[in-house]
Each structure stands twice: as C-alpha cells, then as structure tokens.
mmCIF file of N, CA and C in Angstrom:
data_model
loop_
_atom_site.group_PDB
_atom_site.id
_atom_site.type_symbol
_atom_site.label_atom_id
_atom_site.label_comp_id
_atom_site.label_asym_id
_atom_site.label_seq_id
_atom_site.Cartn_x
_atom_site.Cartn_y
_atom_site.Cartn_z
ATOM 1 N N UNK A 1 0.830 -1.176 0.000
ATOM 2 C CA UNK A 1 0.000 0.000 0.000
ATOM 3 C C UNK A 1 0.875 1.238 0.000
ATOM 4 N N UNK A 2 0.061 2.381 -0.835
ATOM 5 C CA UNK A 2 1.066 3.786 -0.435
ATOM 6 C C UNK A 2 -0.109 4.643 -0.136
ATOM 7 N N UNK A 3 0.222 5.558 0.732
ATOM 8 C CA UNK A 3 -0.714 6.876 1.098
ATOM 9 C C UNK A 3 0.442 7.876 1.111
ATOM 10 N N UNK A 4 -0.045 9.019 0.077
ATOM 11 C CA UNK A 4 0.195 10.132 -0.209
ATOM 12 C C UNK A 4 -0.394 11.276 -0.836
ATOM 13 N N UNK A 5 0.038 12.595 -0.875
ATOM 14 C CA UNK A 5 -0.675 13.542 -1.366
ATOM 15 C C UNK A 5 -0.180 14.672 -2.321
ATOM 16 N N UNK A 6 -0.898 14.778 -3.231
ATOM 17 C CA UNK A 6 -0.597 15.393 -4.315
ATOM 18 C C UNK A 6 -1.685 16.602 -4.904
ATOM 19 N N UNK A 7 -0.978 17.549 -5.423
ATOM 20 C CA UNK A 7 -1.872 18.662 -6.099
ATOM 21 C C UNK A 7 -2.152 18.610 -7.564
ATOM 22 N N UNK A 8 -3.456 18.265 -8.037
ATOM 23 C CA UNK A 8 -3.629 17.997 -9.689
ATOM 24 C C UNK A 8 -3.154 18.839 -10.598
ATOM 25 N N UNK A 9 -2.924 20.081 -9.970
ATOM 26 C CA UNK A 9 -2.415 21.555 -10.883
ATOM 27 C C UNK A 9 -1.759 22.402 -9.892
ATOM 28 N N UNK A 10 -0.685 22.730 -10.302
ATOM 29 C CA UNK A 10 0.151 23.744 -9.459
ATOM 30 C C UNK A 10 -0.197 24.734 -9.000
ATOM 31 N N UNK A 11 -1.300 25.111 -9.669
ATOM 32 C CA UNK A 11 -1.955 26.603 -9.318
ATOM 33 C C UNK A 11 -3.158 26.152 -8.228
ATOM 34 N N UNK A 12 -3.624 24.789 -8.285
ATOM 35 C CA UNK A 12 -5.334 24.457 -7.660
ATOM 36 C C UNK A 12 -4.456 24.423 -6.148
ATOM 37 N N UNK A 13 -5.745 24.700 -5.035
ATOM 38 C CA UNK A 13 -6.099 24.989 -3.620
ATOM 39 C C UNK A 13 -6.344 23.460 -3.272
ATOM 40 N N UNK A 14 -6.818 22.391 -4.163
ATOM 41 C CA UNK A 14 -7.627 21.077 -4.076
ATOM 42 C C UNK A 14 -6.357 20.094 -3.775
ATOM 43 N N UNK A 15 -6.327 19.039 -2.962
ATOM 44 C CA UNK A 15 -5.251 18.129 -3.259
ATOM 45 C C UNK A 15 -6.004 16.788 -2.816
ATOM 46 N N UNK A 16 -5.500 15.845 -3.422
ATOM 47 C CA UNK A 16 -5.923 14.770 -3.426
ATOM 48 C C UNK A 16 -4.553 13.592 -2.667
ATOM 49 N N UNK A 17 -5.713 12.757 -1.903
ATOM 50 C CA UNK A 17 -4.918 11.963 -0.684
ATOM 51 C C UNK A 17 -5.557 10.295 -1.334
ATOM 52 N N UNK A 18 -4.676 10.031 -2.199
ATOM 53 C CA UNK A 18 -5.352 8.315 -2.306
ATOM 54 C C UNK A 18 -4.528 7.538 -1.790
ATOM 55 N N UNK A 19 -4.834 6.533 -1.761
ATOM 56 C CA UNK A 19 -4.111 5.065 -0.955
ATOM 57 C C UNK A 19 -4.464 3.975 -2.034
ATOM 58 N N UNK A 20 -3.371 3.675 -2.492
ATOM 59 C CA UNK A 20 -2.938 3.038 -3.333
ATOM 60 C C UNK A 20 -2.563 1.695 -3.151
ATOM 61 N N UNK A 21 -2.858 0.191 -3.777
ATOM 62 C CA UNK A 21 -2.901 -0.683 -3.686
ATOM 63 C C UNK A 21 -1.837 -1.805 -4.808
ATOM 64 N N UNK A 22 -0.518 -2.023 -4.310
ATOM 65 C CA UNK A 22 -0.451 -2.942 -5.341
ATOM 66 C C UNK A 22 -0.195 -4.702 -5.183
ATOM 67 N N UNK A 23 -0.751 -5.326 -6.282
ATOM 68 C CA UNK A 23 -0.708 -6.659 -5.950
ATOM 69 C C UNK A 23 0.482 -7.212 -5.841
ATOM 70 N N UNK A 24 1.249 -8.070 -5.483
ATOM 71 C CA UNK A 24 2.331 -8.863 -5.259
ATOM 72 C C UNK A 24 2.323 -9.987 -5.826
ATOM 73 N N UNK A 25 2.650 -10.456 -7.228
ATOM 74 C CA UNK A 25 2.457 -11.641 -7.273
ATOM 75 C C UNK A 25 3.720 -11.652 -8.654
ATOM 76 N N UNK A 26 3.877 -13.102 -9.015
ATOM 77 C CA UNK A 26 4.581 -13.249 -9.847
ATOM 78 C C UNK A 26 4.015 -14.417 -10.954
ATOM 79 N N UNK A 27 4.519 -14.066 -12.229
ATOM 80 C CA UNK A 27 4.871 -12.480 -12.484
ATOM 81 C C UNK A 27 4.467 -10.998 -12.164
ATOM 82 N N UNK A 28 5.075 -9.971 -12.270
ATOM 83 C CA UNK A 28 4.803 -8.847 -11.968
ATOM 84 C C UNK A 28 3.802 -8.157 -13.094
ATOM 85 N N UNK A 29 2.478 -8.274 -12.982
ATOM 86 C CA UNK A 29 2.044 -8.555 -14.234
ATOM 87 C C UNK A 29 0.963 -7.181 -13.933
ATOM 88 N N UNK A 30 0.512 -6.590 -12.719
ATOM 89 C CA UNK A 30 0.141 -6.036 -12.196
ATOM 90 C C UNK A 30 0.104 -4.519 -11.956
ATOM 91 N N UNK A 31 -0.642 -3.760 -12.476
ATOM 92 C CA UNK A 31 -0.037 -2.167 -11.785
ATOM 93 C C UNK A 31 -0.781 -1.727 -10.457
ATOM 94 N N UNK A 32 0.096 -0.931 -9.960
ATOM 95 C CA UNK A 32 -1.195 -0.441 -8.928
ATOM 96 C C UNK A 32 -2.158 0.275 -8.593
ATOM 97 N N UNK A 33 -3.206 0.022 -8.128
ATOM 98 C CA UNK A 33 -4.708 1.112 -8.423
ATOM 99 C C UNK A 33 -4.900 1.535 -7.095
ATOM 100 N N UNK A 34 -6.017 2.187 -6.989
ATOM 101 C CA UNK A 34 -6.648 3.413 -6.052
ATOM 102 C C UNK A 34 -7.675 2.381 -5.379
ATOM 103 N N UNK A 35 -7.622 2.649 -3.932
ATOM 104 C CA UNK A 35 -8.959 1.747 -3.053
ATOM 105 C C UNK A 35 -9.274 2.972 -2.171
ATOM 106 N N UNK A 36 -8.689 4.299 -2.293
ATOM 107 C CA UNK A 36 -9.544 5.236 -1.164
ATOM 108 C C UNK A 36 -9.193 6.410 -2.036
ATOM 109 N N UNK A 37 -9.679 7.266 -1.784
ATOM 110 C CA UNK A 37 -9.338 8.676 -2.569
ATOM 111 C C UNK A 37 -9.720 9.722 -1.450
ATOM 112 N N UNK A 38 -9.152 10.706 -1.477
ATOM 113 C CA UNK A 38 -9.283 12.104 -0.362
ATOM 114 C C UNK A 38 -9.549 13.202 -0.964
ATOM 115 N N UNK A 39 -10.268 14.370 -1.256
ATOM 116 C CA UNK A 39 -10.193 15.334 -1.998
ATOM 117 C C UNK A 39 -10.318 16.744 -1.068
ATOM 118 N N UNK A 40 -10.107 17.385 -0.803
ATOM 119 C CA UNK A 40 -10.409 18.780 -0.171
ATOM 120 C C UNK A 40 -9.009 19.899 -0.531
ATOM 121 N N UNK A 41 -9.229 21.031 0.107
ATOM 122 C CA UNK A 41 -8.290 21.934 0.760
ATOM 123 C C UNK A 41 -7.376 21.868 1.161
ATOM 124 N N UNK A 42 -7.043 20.960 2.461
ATOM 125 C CA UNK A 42 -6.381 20.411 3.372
ATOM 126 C C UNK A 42 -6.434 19.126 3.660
ATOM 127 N N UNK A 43 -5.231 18.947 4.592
ATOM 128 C CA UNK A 43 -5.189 17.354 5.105
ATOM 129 C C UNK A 43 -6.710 16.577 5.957
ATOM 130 N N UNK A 44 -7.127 15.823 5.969
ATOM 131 C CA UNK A 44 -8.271 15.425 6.831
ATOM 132 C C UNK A 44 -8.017 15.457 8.459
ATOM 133 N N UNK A 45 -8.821 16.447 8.811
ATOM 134 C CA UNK A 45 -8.833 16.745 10.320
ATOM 135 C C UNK A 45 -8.558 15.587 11.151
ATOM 136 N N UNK A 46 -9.376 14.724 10.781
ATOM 137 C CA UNK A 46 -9.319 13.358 11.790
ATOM 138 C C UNK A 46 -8.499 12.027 11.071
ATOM 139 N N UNK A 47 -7.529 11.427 10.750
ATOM 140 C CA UNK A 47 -7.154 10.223 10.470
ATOM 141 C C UNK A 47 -8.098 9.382 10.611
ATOM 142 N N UNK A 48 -8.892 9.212 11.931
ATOM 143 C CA UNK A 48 -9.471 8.071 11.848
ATOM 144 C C UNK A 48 -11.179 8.055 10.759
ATOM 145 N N UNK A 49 -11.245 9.511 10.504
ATOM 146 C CA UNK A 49 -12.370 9.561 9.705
ATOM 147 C C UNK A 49 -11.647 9.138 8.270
ATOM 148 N N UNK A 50 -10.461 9.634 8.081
ATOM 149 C CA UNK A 50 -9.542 9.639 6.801
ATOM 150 C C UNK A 50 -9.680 7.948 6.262
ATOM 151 N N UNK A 51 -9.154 7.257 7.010
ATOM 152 C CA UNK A 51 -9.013 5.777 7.099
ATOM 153 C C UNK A 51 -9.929 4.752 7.890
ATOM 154 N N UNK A 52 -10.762 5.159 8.261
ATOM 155 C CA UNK A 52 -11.774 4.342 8.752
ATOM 156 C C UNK A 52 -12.328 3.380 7.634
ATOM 157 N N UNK A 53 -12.779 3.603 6.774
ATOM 158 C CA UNK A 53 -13.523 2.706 5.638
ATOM 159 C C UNK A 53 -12.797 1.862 5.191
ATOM 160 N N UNK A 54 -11.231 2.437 4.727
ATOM 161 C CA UNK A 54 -9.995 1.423 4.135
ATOM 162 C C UNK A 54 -9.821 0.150 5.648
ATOM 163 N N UNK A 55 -9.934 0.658 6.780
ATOM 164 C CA UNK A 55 -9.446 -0.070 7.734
ATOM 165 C C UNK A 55 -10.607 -1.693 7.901
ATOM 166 N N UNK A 56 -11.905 -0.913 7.982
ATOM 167 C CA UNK A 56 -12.626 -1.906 8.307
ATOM 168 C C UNK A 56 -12.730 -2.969 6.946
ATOM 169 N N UNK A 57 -12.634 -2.615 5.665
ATOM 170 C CA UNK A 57 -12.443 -2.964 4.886
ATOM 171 C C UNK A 57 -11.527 -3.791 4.448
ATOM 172 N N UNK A 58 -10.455 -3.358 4.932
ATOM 173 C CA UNK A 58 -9.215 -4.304 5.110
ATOM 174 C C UNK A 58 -9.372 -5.257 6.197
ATOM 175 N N UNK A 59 -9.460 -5.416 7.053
ATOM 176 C CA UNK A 59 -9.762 -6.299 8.325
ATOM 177 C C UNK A 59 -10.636 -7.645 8.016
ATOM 178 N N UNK A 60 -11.992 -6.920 7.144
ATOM 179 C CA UNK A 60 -12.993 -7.867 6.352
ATOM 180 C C UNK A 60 -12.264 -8.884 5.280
ATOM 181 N N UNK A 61 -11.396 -8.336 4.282
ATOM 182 C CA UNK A 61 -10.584 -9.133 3.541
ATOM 183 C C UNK A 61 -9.298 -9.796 3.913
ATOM 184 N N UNK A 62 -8.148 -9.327 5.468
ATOM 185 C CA UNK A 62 -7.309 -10.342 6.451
ATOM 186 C C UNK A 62 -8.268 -11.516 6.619
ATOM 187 N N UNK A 63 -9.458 -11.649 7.157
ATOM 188 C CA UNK A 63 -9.891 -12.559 7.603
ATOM 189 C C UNK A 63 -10.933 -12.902 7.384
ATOM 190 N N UNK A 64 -11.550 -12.805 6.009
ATOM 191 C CA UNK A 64 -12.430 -13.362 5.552
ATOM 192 C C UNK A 64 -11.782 -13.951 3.800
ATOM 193 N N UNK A 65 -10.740 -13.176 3.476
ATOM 194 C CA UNK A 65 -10.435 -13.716 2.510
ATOM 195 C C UNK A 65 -11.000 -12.790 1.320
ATOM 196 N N UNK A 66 -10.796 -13.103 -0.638
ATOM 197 C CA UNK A 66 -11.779 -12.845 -1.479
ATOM 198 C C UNK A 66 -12.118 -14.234 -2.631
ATOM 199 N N UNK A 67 -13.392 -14.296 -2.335
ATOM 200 C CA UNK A 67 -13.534 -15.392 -3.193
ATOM 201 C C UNK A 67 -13.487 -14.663 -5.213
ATOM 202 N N UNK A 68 -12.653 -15.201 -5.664
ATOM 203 C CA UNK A 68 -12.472 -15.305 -7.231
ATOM 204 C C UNK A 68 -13.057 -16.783 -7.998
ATOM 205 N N UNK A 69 -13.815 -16.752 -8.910
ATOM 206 C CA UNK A 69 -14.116 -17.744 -9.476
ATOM 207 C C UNK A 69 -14.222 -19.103 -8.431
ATOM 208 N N UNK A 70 -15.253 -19.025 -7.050
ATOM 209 C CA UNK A 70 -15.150 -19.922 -6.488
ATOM 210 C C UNK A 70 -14.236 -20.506 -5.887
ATOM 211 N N UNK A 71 -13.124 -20.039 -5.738
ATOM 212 C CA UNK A 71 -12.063 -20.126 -5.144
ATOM 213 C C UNK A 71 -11.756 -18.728 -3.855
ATOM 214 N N UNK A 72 -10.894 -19.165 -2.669
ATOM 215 C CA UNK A 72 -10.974 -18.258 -1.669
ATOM 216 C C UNK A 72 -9.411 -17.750 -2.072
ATOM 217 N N UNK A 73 -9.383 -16.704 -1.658
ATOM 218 C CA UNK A 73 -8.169 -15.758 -2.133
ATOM 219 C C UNK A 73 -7.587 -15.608 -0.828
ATOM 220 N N UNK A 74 -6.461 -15.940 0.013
ATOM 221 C CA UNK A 74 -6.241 -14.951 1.244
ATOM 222 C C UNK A 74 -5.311 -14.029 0.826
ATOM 223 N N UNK A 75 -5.661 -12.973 1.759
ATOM 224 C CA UNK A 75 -5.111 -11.835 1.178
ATOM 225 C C UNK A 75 -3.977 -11.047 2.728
ATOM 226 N N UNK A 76 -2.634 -10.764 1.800
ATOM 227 C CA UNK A 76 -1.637 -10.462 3.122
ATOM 228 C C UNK A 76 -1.178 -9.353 3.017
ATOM 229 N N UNK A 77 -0.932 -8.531 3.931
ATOM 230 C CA UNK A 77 -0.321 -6.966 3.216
ATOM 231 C C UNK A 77 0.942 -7.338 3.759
ATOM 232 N N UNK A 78 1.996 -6.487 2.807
ATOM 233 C CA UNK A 78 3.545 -6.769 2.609
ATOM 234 C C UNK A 78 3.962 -5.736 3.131
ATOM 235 N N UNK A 79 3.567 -4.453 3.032
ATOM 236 C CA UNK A 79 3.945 -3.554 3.374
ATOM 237 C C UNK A 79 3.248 -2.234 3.069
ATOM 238 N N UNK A 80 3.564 -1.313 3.473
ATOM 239 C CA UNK A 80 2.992 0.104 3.443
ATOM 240 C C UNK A 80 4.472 1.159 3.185
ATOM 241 N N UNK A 81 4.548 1.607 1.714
ATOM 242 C CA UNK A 81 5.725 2.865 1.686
ATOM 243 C C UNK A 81 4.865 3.748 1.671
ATOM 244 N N UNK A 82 5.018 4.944 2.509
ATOM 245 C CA UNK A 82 4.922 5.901 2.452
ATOM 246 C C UNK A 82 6.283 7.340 2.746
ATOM 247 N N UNK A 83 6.433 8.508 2.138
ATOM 248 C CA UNK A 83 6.989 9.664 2.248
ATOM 249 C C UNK A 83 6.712 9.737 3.818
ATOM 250 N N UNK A 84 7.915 10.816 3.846
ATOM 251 C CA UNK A 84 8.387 10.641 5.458
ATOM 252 C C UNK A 84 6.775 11.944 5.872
ATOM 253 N N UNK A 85 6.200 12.914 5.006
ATOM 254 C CA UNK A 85 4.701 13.769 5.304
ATOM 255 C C UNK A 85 4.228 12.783 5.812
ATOM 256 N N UNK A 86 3.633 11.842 4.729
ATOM 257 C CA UNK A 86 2.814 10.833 5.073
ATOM 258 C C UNK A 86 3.101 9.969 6.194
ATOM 259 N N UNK A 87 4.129 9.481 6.177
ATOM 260 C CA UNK A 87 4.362 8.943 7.315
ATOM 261 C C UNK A 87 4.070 9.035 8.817
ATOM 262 N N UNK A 88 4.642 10.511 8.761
ATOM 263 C CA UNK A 88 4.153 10.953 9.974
ATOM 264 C C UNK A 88 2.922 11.305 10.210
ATOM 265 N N UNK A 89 1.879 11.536 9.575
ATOM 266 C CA UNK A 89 0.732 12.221 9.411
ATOM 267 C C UNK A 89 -0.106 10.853 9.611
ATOM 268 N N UNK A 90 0.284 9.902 9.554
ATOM 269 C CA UNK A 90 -0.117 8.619 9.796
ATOM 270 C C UNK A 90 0.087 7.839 11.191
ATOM 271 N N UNK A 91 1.171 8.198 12.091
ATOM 272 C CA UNK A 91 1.951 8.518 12.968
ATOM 273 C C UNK A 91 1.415 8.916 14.327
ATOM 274 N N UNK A 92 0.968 9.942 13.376
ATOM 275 C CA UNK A 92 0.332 11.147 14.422
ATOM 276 C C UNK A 92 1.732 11.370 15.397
ATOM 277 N N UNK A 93 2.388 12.269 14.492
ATOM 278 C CA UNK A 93 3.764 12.375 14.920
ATOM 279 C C UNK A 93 4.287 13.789 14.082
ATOM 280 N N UNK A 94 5.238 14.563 15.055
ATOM 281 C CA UNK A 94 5.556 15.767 13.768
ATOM 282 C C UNK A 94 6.920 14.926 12.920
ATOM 283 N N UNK A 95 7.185 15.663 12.008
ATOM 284 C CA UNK A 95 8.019 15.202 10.803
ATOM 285 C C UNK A 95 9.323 16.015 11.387
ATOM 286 N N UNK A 96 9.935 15.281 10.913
ATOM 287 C CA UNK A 96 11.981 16.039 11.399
ATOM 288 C C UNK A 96 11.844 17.276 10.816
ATOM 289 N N UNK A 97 11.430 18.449 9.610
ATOM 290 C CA UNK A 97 11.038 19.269 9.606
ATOM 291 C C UNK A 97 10.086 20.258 10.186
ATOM 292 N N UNK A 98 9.656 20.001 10.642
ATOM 293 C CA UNK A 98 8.176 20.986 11.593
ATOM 294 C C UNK A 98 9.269 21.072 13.084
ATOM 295 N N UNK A 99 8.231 22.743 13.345
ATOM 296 C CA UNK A 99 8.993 23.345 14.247
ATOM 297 C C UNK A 99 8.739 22.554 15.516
ATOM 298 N N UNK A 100 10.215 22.439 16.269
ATOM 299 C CA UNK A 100 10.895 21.804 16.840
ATOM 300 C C UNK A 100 10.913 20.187 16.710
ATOM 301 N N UNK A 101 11.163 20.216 15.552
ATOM 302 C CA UNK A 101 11.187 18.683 14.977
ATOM 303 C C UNK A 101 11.788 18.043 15.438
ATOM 304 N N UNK A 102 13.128 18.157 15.565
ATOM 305 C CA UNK A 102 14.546 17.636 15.866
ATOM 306 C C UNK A 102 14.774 18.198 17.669
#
C-alpha cells in the first residue's frame, strides 16, 4: 500500500490523498490502483475519519479472505511505503522538519 498527497495543478487549492494498492504476485504482471481517494483543501482533520472505511475494509478481507471464481483468495499486506509527510501524518507524529522537529 502507499498513502500520499498530491496537487492535480500547481496553481489548484484542491489536493488529493489516495491510498494506493499494489498486488504482489509473480509475475509482476500487475499495476497499482486506487482503493480510497481524499479530496479537499487540506489534510483530513481526523485520520481516523480519513481511514476508517480502508481499515474496516481491510480487516474484512485479512480474515475473511476474497472469493475469485469460487475459489478463496487470502489476502496479506507486505507492506505500506509511504513519504516521510505521510508517514508521519499517519503517525500522528511531527516530521523532522516541523517546528521543533529535531
């Protein structure tokens, strides 16, 4: 998974926060797509409103699995990269930049 944030136009006020999904499998046959999207002004006040839907959502597919063509899929997350913003903003932590970071 990646969570990060980006501005569609250099000039727009709007930025968009998706969380990004990629499959792991081999071959690498796979690109990676969008399972949450964020749109506003600013960062989302609350994280847990931010990620609530991806979370319970995810939890449902750890341990319930996805069935494909009658077959059960289990599904494992490998990891999460995110930018050291994101990171921390995930954290709930200031970043080595922000005042008195360090």
């Amino acid at each position: 998974f990646n969570i990060d944030g980006m501005k569609p136009y250099k000039s727009s006020n709007k930025a968009l926060r998706p969380i990004l999904c990629k499959v792991y499998f081999e071959p690498n046959i796979y690109e990676p797509f969008t399972v949450a999207l964020y749109s506003g002004t600013h960062k989302p006040k609350s994280l847990e409103q931010y990620l609530n839907k991806f979370i319970n959502e995810k939890n449902k597919l750890l341990y319930e699995g996805l069935i494909i063509e009658e077959t059960q899929v289990l599904i494992k997350i490998k990891s999460f990269i995110c930018g050291t913003p994101a990171r921390s903003y995930l954290k709930c932590i200031k970043g080595h930049i922000s005042f008195d970071g360090c």
